[in-house]
Amino acid sequence: MFIDIMEFRDAVLGLIRQHKTKSESGSKTLSHIGQNIYSRAEIINPQQMLYSVGCGIYLEVTLEEAKEMVEARIE
């Protein structure tokens, strides 16, 4: 179980790093809007993301804040 959590953490942090280096304003993505339904979206500010805190509540955070929150949640 512990290994799975650490692998998950590494995967999430890798995605944040990848987003940080590759994303540009105007990039396209798919946004999950519920029940396996996705909508096309445009990334306006690649230095921020939405972080789910549960119960359908999201915080708009910087990539660095997201990284810290992921690490804190796993500890």
mmCIF file of N, CA, C and O in Angstrom:
data_model
loop_
_atom_site.group_PDB
_atom_site.id
_atom_site.type_symbol
_atom_site.label_atom_id
_atom_site.label_comp_id
_atom_site.label_asym_id
_atom_site.label_seq_id
_atom_site.Cartn_x
_atom_site.Cartn_y
_atom_site.Cartn_z
ATOM 1 N N MET A 1 0.822 -1.197 0.000
ATOM 2 C CA MET A 1 0.000 0.000 0.000
ATOM 3 C C MET A 1 0.868 1.265 0.000
ATOM 4 O O MET A 1 0.620 2.176 -0.748
ATOM 5 N N PHE A 2 1.907 1.283 0.836
ATOM 6 C CA PHE A 2 2.778 2.452 0.925
ATOM 7 C C PHE A 2 3.458 2.725 -0.409
ATOM 8 O O PHE A 2 3.564 3.864 -0.832
ATOM 9 N N ILE A 3 3.893 1.664 -1.093
ATOM 10 C CA ILE A 3 4.556 1.833 -2.390
ATOM 11 C C ILE A 3 3.592 2.450 -3.392
ATOM 12 O O ILE A 3 3.962 3.326 -4.167
ATOM 13 N N ASP A 4 2.327 2.027 -3.375
ATOM 14 C CA ASP A 4 1.338 2.582 -4.288
ATOM 15 C C ASP A 4 1.156 4.077 -4.063
ATOM 16 O O ASP A 4 1.053 4.841 -5.024
ATOM 17 N N ILE A 5 1.136 4.497 -2.822
ATOM 18 C CA ILE A 5 0.974 5.915 -2.504
ATOM 19 C C ILE A 5 2.186 6.704 -2.993
ATOM 20 O O ILE A 5 2.046 7.776 -3.573
ATOM 21 N N MET A 6 3.368 6.168 -2.790
ATOM 22 C CA MET A 6 4.581 6.851 -3.226
ATOM 23 C C MET A 6 4.645 6.925 -4.749
ATOM 24 O O MET A 6 5.045 7.938 -5.308
ATOM 25 N N GLU A 7 4.219 5.857 -5.426
ATOM 26 C CA GLU A 7 4.188 5.881 -6.888
ATOM 27 C C GLU A 7 3.183 6.923 -7.370
ATOM 28 O O GLU A 7 3.438 7.636 -8.338
ATOM 29 N N PHE A 8 2.037 6.994 -6.684
ATOM 30 C CA PHE A 8 1.017 7.980 -7.041
ATOM 31 C C PHE A 8 1.569 9.395 -6.860
ATOM 32 O O PHE A 8 1.427 10.247 -7.718
ATOM 33 N N ARG A 9 2.237 9.626 -5.737
ATOM 34 C CA ARG A 9 2.832 10.942 -5.481
ATOM 35 C C ARG A 9 3.831 11.313 -6.576
ATOM 36 O O ARG A 9 3.793 12.405 -7.125
ATOM 37 N N ASP A 10 4.690 10.369 -6.917
ATOM 38 C CA ASP A 10 5.687 10.634 -7.952
ATOM 39 C C ASP A 10 5.036 10.925 -9.293
ATOM 40 O O ASP A 10 5.479 11.806 -10.032
ATOM 41 N N ALA A 11 3.957 10.211 -9.602
ATOM 42 C CA ALA A 11 3.250 10.434 -10.864
ATOM 43 C C ALA A 11 2.618 11.819 -10.895
ATOM 44 O O ALA A 11 2.722 12.542 -11.891
ATOM 45 N N VAL A 12 1.971 12.219 -9.792
ATOM 46 C CA VAL A 12 1.322 13.536 -9.728
ATOM 47 C C VAL A 12 2.364 14.647 -9.807
ATOM 48 O O VAL A 12 2.195 15.609 -10.561
ATOM 49 N N LEU A 13 3.440 14.505 -9.063
ATOM 50 C CA LEU A 13 4.484 15.532 -9.087
ATOM 51 C C LEU A 13 5.141 15.604 -10.467
ATOM 52 O O LEU A 13 5.492 16.686 -10.943
ATOM 53 N N GLY A 14 5.274 14.464 -11.137
ATOM 54 C CA GLY A 14 5.804 14.450 -12.493
ATOM 55 C C GLY A 14 4.898 15.190 -13.455
ATOM 56 O O GLY A 14 5.361 15.938 -14.323
ATOM 57 N N LEU A 15 3.579 15.003 -13.298
ATOM 58 C CA LEU A 15 2.628 15.723 -14.146
ATOM 59 C C LEU A 15 2.689 17.227 -13.895
ATOM 60 O O LEU A 15 2.600 18.019 -14.828
ATOM 61 N N ILE A 16 2.852 17.616 -12.641
ATOM 62 C CA ILE A 16 2.960 19.042 -12.319
ATOM 63 C C ILE A 16 4.227 19.612 -12.957
ATOM 64 O O ILE A 16 4.192 20.676 -13.563
ATOM 65 N N ARG A 17 5.339 18.888 -12.852
ATOM 66 C CA ARG A 17 6.596 19.336 -13.475
ATOM 67 C C ARG A 17 6.444 19.452 -14.988
ATOM 68 O O ARG A 17 6.876 20.421 -15.602
ATOM 69 N N GLN A 18 5.810 18.440 -15.583
ATOM 70 C CA GLN A 18 5.605 18.441 -17.029
ATOM 71 C C GLN A 18 4.735 19.623 -17.443
ATOM 72 O O GLN A 18 5.014 20.307 -18.421
ATOM 73 N N HIS A 19 3.689 19.876 -16.686
ATOM 74 C CA HIS A 19 2.791 21.001 -16.968
ATOM 75 C C HIS A 19 3.550 22.317 -16.874
ATOM 76 O O HIS A 19 3.374 23.216 -17.677
ATOM 77 N N LYS A 20 4.419 22.395 -15.900
ATOM 78 C CA LYS A 20 5.186 23.620 -15.659
ATOM 79 C C LYS A 20 6.118 23.930 -16.824
ATOM 80 O O LYS A 20 6.272 25.072 -17.214
ATOM 81 N N THR A 21 6.718 22.912 -17.418
ATOM 82 C CA THR A 21 7.705 23.141 -18.466
ATOM 83 C C THR A 21 7.103 23.194 -19.861
ATOM 84 O O THR A 21 7.628 23.875 -20.726
ATOM 85 N N LYS A 22 6.000 22.492 -20.110
ATOM 86 C CA LYS A 22 5.477 22.389 -21.465
ATOM 87 C C LYS A 22 4.281 23.275 -21.763
ATOM 88 O O LYS A 22 4.001 23.557 -22.913
ATOM 89 N N SER A 23 3.541 23.666 -20.761
ATOM 90 C CA SER A 23 2.292 24.393 -21.002
ATOM 91 C C SER A 23 2.552 25.820 -21.437
ATOM 92 O O SER A 23 3.419 26.497 -20.925
ATOM 93 N N GLU A 24 1.768 26.241 -22.382
ATOM 94 C CA GLU A 24 1.805 27.609 -22.852
ATOM 95 C C GLU A 24 0.380 28.127 -22.867
ATOM 96 O O GLU A 24 -0.559 27.370 -22.988
ATOM 97 N N SER A 25 0.242 29.428 -22.769
ATOM 98 C CA SER A 25 -1.078 30.023 -22.887
ATOM 99 C C SER A 25 -1.632 29.664 -24.254
ATOM 100 O O SER A 25 -0.933 29.715 -25.251
ATOM 101 N N GLY A 26 -2.884 29.269 -24.295
ATOM 102 C CA GLY A 26 -3.512 28.900 -25.553
ATOM 103 C C GLY A 26 -3.477 27.410 -25.838
ATOM 104 O O GLY A 26 -4.035 26.956 -26.810
ATOM 105 N N SER A 27 -2.820 26.614 -24.974
ATOM 106 C CA SER A 27 -2.797 25.162 -25.155
ATOM 107 C C SER A 27 -4.203 24.610 -24.971
ATOM 108 O O SER A 27 -5.008 25.164 -24.232
ATOM 109 N N LYS A 28 -4.478 23.507 -25.623
ATOM 110 C CA LYS A 28 -5.794 22.863 -25.532
ATOM 111 C C LYS A 28 -5.714 21.669 -24.586
ATOM 112 O O LYS A 28 -4.680 21.033 -24.441
ATOM 113 N N THR A 29 -6.838 21.355 -23.944
ATOM 114 C CA THR A 29 -6.921 20.211 -23.047
ATOM 115 C C THR A 29 -8.365 19.718 -23.018
ATOM 116 O O THR A 29 -9.258 20.356 -23.571
ATOM 117 N N LEU A 30 -8.583 18.590 -22.357
ATOM 118 C CA LEU A 30 -9.931 18.103 -22.099
ATOM 119 C C LEU A 30 -10.198 18.251 -20.611
ATOM 120 O O LEU A 30 -9.361 17.906 -19.789
ATOM 121 N N SER A 31 -11.364 18.748 -20.279
ATOM 122 C CA SER A 31 -11.729 18.964 -18.879
ATOM 123 C C SER A 31 -12.873 18.024 -18.507
ATOM 124 O O SER A 31 -13.917 18.001 -19.171
ATOM 125 N N HIS A 32 -12.676 17.253 -17.456
ATOM 126 C CA HIS A 32 -13.702 16.309 -16.989
ATOM 127 C C HIS A 32 -14.830 17.086 -16.325
ATOM 128 O O HIS A 32 -14.605 17.840 -15.386
ATOM 129 N N ILE A 33 -16.051 16.917 -16.826
ATOM 130 C CA ILE A 33 -17.185 17.648 -16.253
ATOM 131 C C ILE A 33 -18.184 16.719 -15.574
ATOM 132 O O ILE A 33 -19.238 17.154 -15.143
ATOM 133 N N GLY A 34 -17.852 15.445 -15.458
ATOM 134 C CA GLY A 34 -18.686 14.515 -14.704
ATOM 135 C C GLY A 34 -19.174 13.341 -15.525
ATOM 136 O O GLY A 34 -19.383 13.451 -16.732
ATOM 137 N N GLN A 35 -19.341 12.208 -14.870
ATOM 138 C CA GLN A 35 -19.871 10.979 -15.437
ATOM 139 C C GLN A 35 -19.277 10.648 -16.800
ATOM 140 O O GLN A 35 -19.985 10.401 -17.772
ATOM 141 N N ASN A 36 -17.955 10.639 -16.861
ATOM 142 C CA ASN A 36 -17.208 10.314 -18.075
ATOM 143 C C ASN A 36 -17.537 11.221 -19.251
ATOM 144 O O ASN A 36 -17.498 10.815 -20.404
ATOM 145 N N ILE A 37 -17.858 12.464 -18.972
ATOM 146 C CA ILE A 37 -18.116 13.461 -20.002
ATOM 147 C C ILE A 37 -16.999 14.502 -19.923
ATOM 148 O O ILE A 37 -16.683 15.011 -18.855
ATOM 149 N N TYR A 38 -16.420 14.810 -21.068
ATOM 150 C CA TYR A 38 -15.314 15.753 -21.144
ATOM 151 C C TYR A 38 -15.666 16.901 -22.077
ATOM 152 O O TYR A 38 -16.419 16.737 -23.023
ATOM 153 N N SER A 39 -15.106 18.051 -21.803
ATOM 154 C CA SER A 39 -15.309 19.237 -22.622
ATOM 155 C C SER A 39 -13.948 19.762 -23.059
ATOM 156 O O SER A 39 -12.986 19.717 -22.288
ATOM 157 N N ARG A 40 -13.873 20.269 -24.266
ATOM 158 C CA ARG A 40 -12.623 20.891 -24.710
ATOM 159 C C ARG A 40 -12.436 22.199 -23.959
ATOM 160 O O ARG A 40 -13.391 22.920 -23.708
ATOM 161 N N ALA A 41 -11.191 22.476 -23.616
ATOM 162 C CA ALA A 41 -10.890 23.700 -22.868
ATOM 163 C C ALA A 41 -9.569 24.273 -23.342
ATOM 164 O O ALA A 41 -8.744 23.566 -23.922
ATOM 165 N N GLU A 42 -9.380 25.548 -23.079
ATOM 166 C CA GLU A 42 -8.132 26.222 -23.427
ATOM 167 C C GLU A 42 -7.455 26.666 -22.139
ATOM 168 O O GLU A 42 -8.095 27.210 -21.243
ATOM 169 N N ILE A 43 -6.154 26.424 -22.046
ATOM 170 C CA ILE A 43 -5.390 26.837 -20.877
ATOM 171 C C ILE A 43 -5.021 28.302 -21.047
ATOM 172 O O ILE A 43 -4.274 28.658 -21.954
ATOM 173 N N ILE A 44 -5.568 29.148 -20.188
ATOM 174 C CA ILE A 44 -5.314 30.581 -20.286
ATOM 175 C C ILE A 44 -4.077 30.968 -19.476
ATOM 176 O O ILE A 44 -3.244 31.740 -19.924
ATOM 177 N N ASN A 45 -3.964 30.430 -18.251
ATOM 178 C CA ASN A 45 -2.812 30.729 -17.399
ATOM 179 C C ASN A 45 -2.155 29.408 -17.003
ATOM 180 O O ASN A 45 -2.603 28.739 -16.074
ATOM 181 N N PRO A 46 -1.077 29.017 -17.685
ATOM 182 C CA PRO A 46 -0.462 27.716 -17.419
ATOM 183 C C PRO A 46 0.261 27.630 -16.081
ATOM 184 O O PRO A 46 0.696 26.556 -15.692
ATOM 185 N N GLN A 47 0.407 28.724 -15.370
ATOM 186 C CA GLN A 47 1.108 28.704 -14.088
ATOM 187 C C GLN A 47 0.178 28.459 -12.910
ATOM 188 O O GLN A 47 0.610 28.453 -11.762
ATOM 189 N N GLN A 48 -1.119 28.251 -13.181
ATOM 190 C CA GLN A 48 -2.083 27.960 -12.116
ATOM 191 C C GLN A 48 -2.904 26.745 -12.496
ATOM 192 O O GLN A 48 -3.039 26.415 -13.667
ATOM 193 N N MET A 49 -3.453 26.091 -11.487
ATOM 194 C CA MET A 49 -4.298 24.935 -11.720
ATOM 195 C C MET A 49 -5.364 24.865 -10.633
ATOM 196 O O MET A 49 -5.279 25.568 -9.621
ATOM 197 N N LEU A 50 -6.375 24.029 -10.847
ATOM 198 C CA LEU A 50 -7.400 23.804 -9.844
ATOM 199 C C LEU A 50 -7.024 22.572 -9.040
ATOM 200 O O LEU A 50 -6.680 21.533 -9.604
ATOM 201 N N TYR A 51 -7.103 22.667 -7.726
ATOM 202 C CA TYR A 51 -6.742 21.581 -6.822
ATOM 203 C C TYR A 51 -7.986 21.165 -6.061
ATOM 204 O O TYR A 51 -8.621 21.977 -5.387
ATOM 205 N N SER A 52 -8.358 19.895 -6.183
ATOM 206 C CA SER A 52 -9.559 19.385 -5.521
ATOM 207 C C SER A 52 -9.288 19.146 -4.038
ATOM 208 O O SER A 52 -8.361 18.421 -3.673
ATOM 209 N N VAL A 53 -10.121 19.759 -3.192
ATOM 210 C CA VAL A 53 -9.998 19.534 -1.746
ATOM 211 C C VAL A 53 -11.112 18.633 -1.235
ATOM 212 O O VAL A 53 -11.206 18.375 -0.052
ATOM 213 N N GLY A 54 -11.963 18.141 -2.153
ATOM 214 C CA GLY A 54 -13.034 17.226 -1.793
ATOM 215 C C GLY A 54 -14.400 17.881 -1.829
ATOM 216 O O GLY A 54 -14.524 19.110 -1.845
ATOM 217 N N CYS A 55 -15.426 17.050 -1.881
ATOM 218 C CA CYS A 55 -16.829 17.499 -1.890
ATOM 219 C C CYS A 55 -17.124 18.476 -3.033
ATOM 220 O O CYS A 55 -17.949 19.369 -2.896
ATOM 221 N N GLY A 56 -16.417 18.322 -4.155
ATOM 222 C CA GLY A 56 -16.644 19.193 -5.300
ATOM 223 C C GLY A 56 -16.102 20.598 -5.140
ATOM 224 O O GLY A 56 -16.478 21.499 -5.880
ATOM 225 N N ILE A 57 -15.210 20.792 -4.168
ATOM 226 C CA ILE A 57 -14.631 22.118 -3.923
ATOM 227 C C ILE A 57 -13.211 22.139 -4.470
ATOM 228 O O ILE A 57 -12.411 21.232 -4.208
ATOM 229 N N TYR A 58 -12.896 23.189 -5.234
ATOM 230 C CA TYR A 58 -11.579 23.342 -5.841
ATOM 231 C C TYR A 58 -10.959 24.664 -5.441
ATOM 232 O O TYR A 58 -11.656 25.659 -5.274
ATOM 233 N N LEU A 59 -9.637 24.656 -5.302
ATOM 234 C CA LEU A 59 -8.886 25.881 -5.031
ATOM 235 C C LEU A 59 -8.034 26.195 -6.254
ATOM 236 O O LEU A 59 -7.449 25.296 -6.849
ATOM 237 N N GLU A 60 -7.951 27.454 -6.627
ATOM 238 C CA GLU A 60 -7.045 27.861 -7.691
ATOM 239 C C GLU A 60 -5.695 28.151 -7.047
ATOM 240 O O GLU A 60 -5.587 29.032 -6.196
ATOM 241 N N VAL A 61 -4.680 27.372 -7.423
ATOM 242 C CA VAL A 61 -3.365 27.480 -6.802
ATOM 243 C C VAL A 61 -2.285 27.539 -7.876
ATOM 244 O O VAL A 61 -2.509 27.153 -9.018
ATOM 245 N N THR A 62 -1.106 28.007 -7.478
ATOM 246 C CA THR A 62 0.037 27.973 -8.383
ATOM 247 C C THR A 62 0.545 26.534 -8.442
ATOM 248 O O THR A 62 0.201 25.700 -7.598
ATOM 249 N N LEU A 63 1.392 26.240 -9.411
ATOM 250 C CA LEU A 63 1.942 24.890 -9.533
ATOM 251 C C LEU A 63 2.778 24.527 -8.311
ATOM 252 O O LEU A 63 2.750 23.396 -7.841
ATOM 253 N N GLU A 64 3.509 25.488 -7.779
ATOM 254 C CA GLU A 64 4.329 25.245 -6.586
ATOM 255 C C GLU A 64 3.445 24.938 -5.376
ATOM 256 O O GLU A 64 3.743 24.037 -4.585
ATOM 257 N N GLU A 65 2.342 25.673 -5.211
ATOM 258 C CA GLU A 65 1.403 25.404 -4.112
ATOM 259 C C GLU A 65 0.777 24.024 -4.274
ATOM 260 O O GLU A 65 0.617 23.291 -3.292
ATOM 261 N N ALA A 66 0.436 23.646 -5.498
ATOM 262 C CA ALA A 66 -0.141 22.329 -5.748
ATOM 263 C C ALA A 66 0.837 21.235 -5.352
ATOM 264 O O ALA A 66 0.459 20.247 -4.714
ATOM 265 N N LYS A 67 2.098 21.414 -5.698
ATOM 266 C CA LYS A 67 3.129 20.440 -5.346
ATOM 267 C C LYS A 67 3.218 20.288 -3.827
ATOM 268 O O LYS A 67 3.244 19.169 -3.302
ATOM 269 N N GLU A 68 3.239 21.395 -3.112
ATOM 270 C CA GLU A 68 3.310 21.353 -1.646
ATOM 271 C C GLU A 68 2.071 20.685 -1.049
ATOM 272 O O GLU A 68 2.178 19.907 -0.095
ATOM 273 N N MET A 69 0.900 20.953 -1.620
ATOM 274 C CA MET A 69 -0.341 20.366 -1.099
ATOM 275 C C MET A 69 -0.375 18.861 -1.325
ATOM 276 O O MET A 69 -0.834 18.105 -0.456
ATOM 277 N N VAL A 70 0.108 18.403 -2.478
ATOM 278 C CA VAL A 70 0.158 16.972 -2.758
ATOM 279 C C VAL A 70 1.092 16.296 -1.772
ATOM 280 O O VAL A 70 0.752 15.251 -1.181
ATOM 281 N N GLU A 71 2.272 16.858 -1.572
ATOM 282 C CA GLU A 71 3.230 16.274 -0.633
ATOM 283 C C GLU A 71 2.670 16.241 0.793
ATOM 284 O O GLU A 71 2.808 15.257 1.510
ATOM 285 N N ALA A 72 1.994 17.317 1.210
ATOM 286 C CA ALA A 72 1.425 17.382 2.571
ATOM 287 C C ALA A 72 0.286 16.372 2.724
ATOM 288 O O ALA A 72 0.156 15.740 3.774
ATOM 289 N N ARG A 73 -0.519 16.207 1.703
ATOM 290 C CA ARG A 73 -1.648 15.281 1.772
ATOM 291 C C ARG A 73 -1.171 13.850 1.915
ATOM 292 O O ARG A 73 -1.766 13.045 2.630
ATOM 293 N N ILE A 74 -0.064 13.510 1.267
ATOM 294 C CA ILE A 74 0.447 12.137 1.327
ATOM 295 C C ILE A 74 1.096 11.850 2.664
ATOM 296 O O ILE A 74 1.002 10.750 3.188
ATOM 297 N N GLU A 75 1.748 12.848 3.273
ATOM 298 C CA GLU A 75 2.368 12.646 4.587
ATOM 299 C C GLU A 75 1.287 12.457 5.605
ATOM 300 O O GLU A 75 1.126 11.698 6.369
#
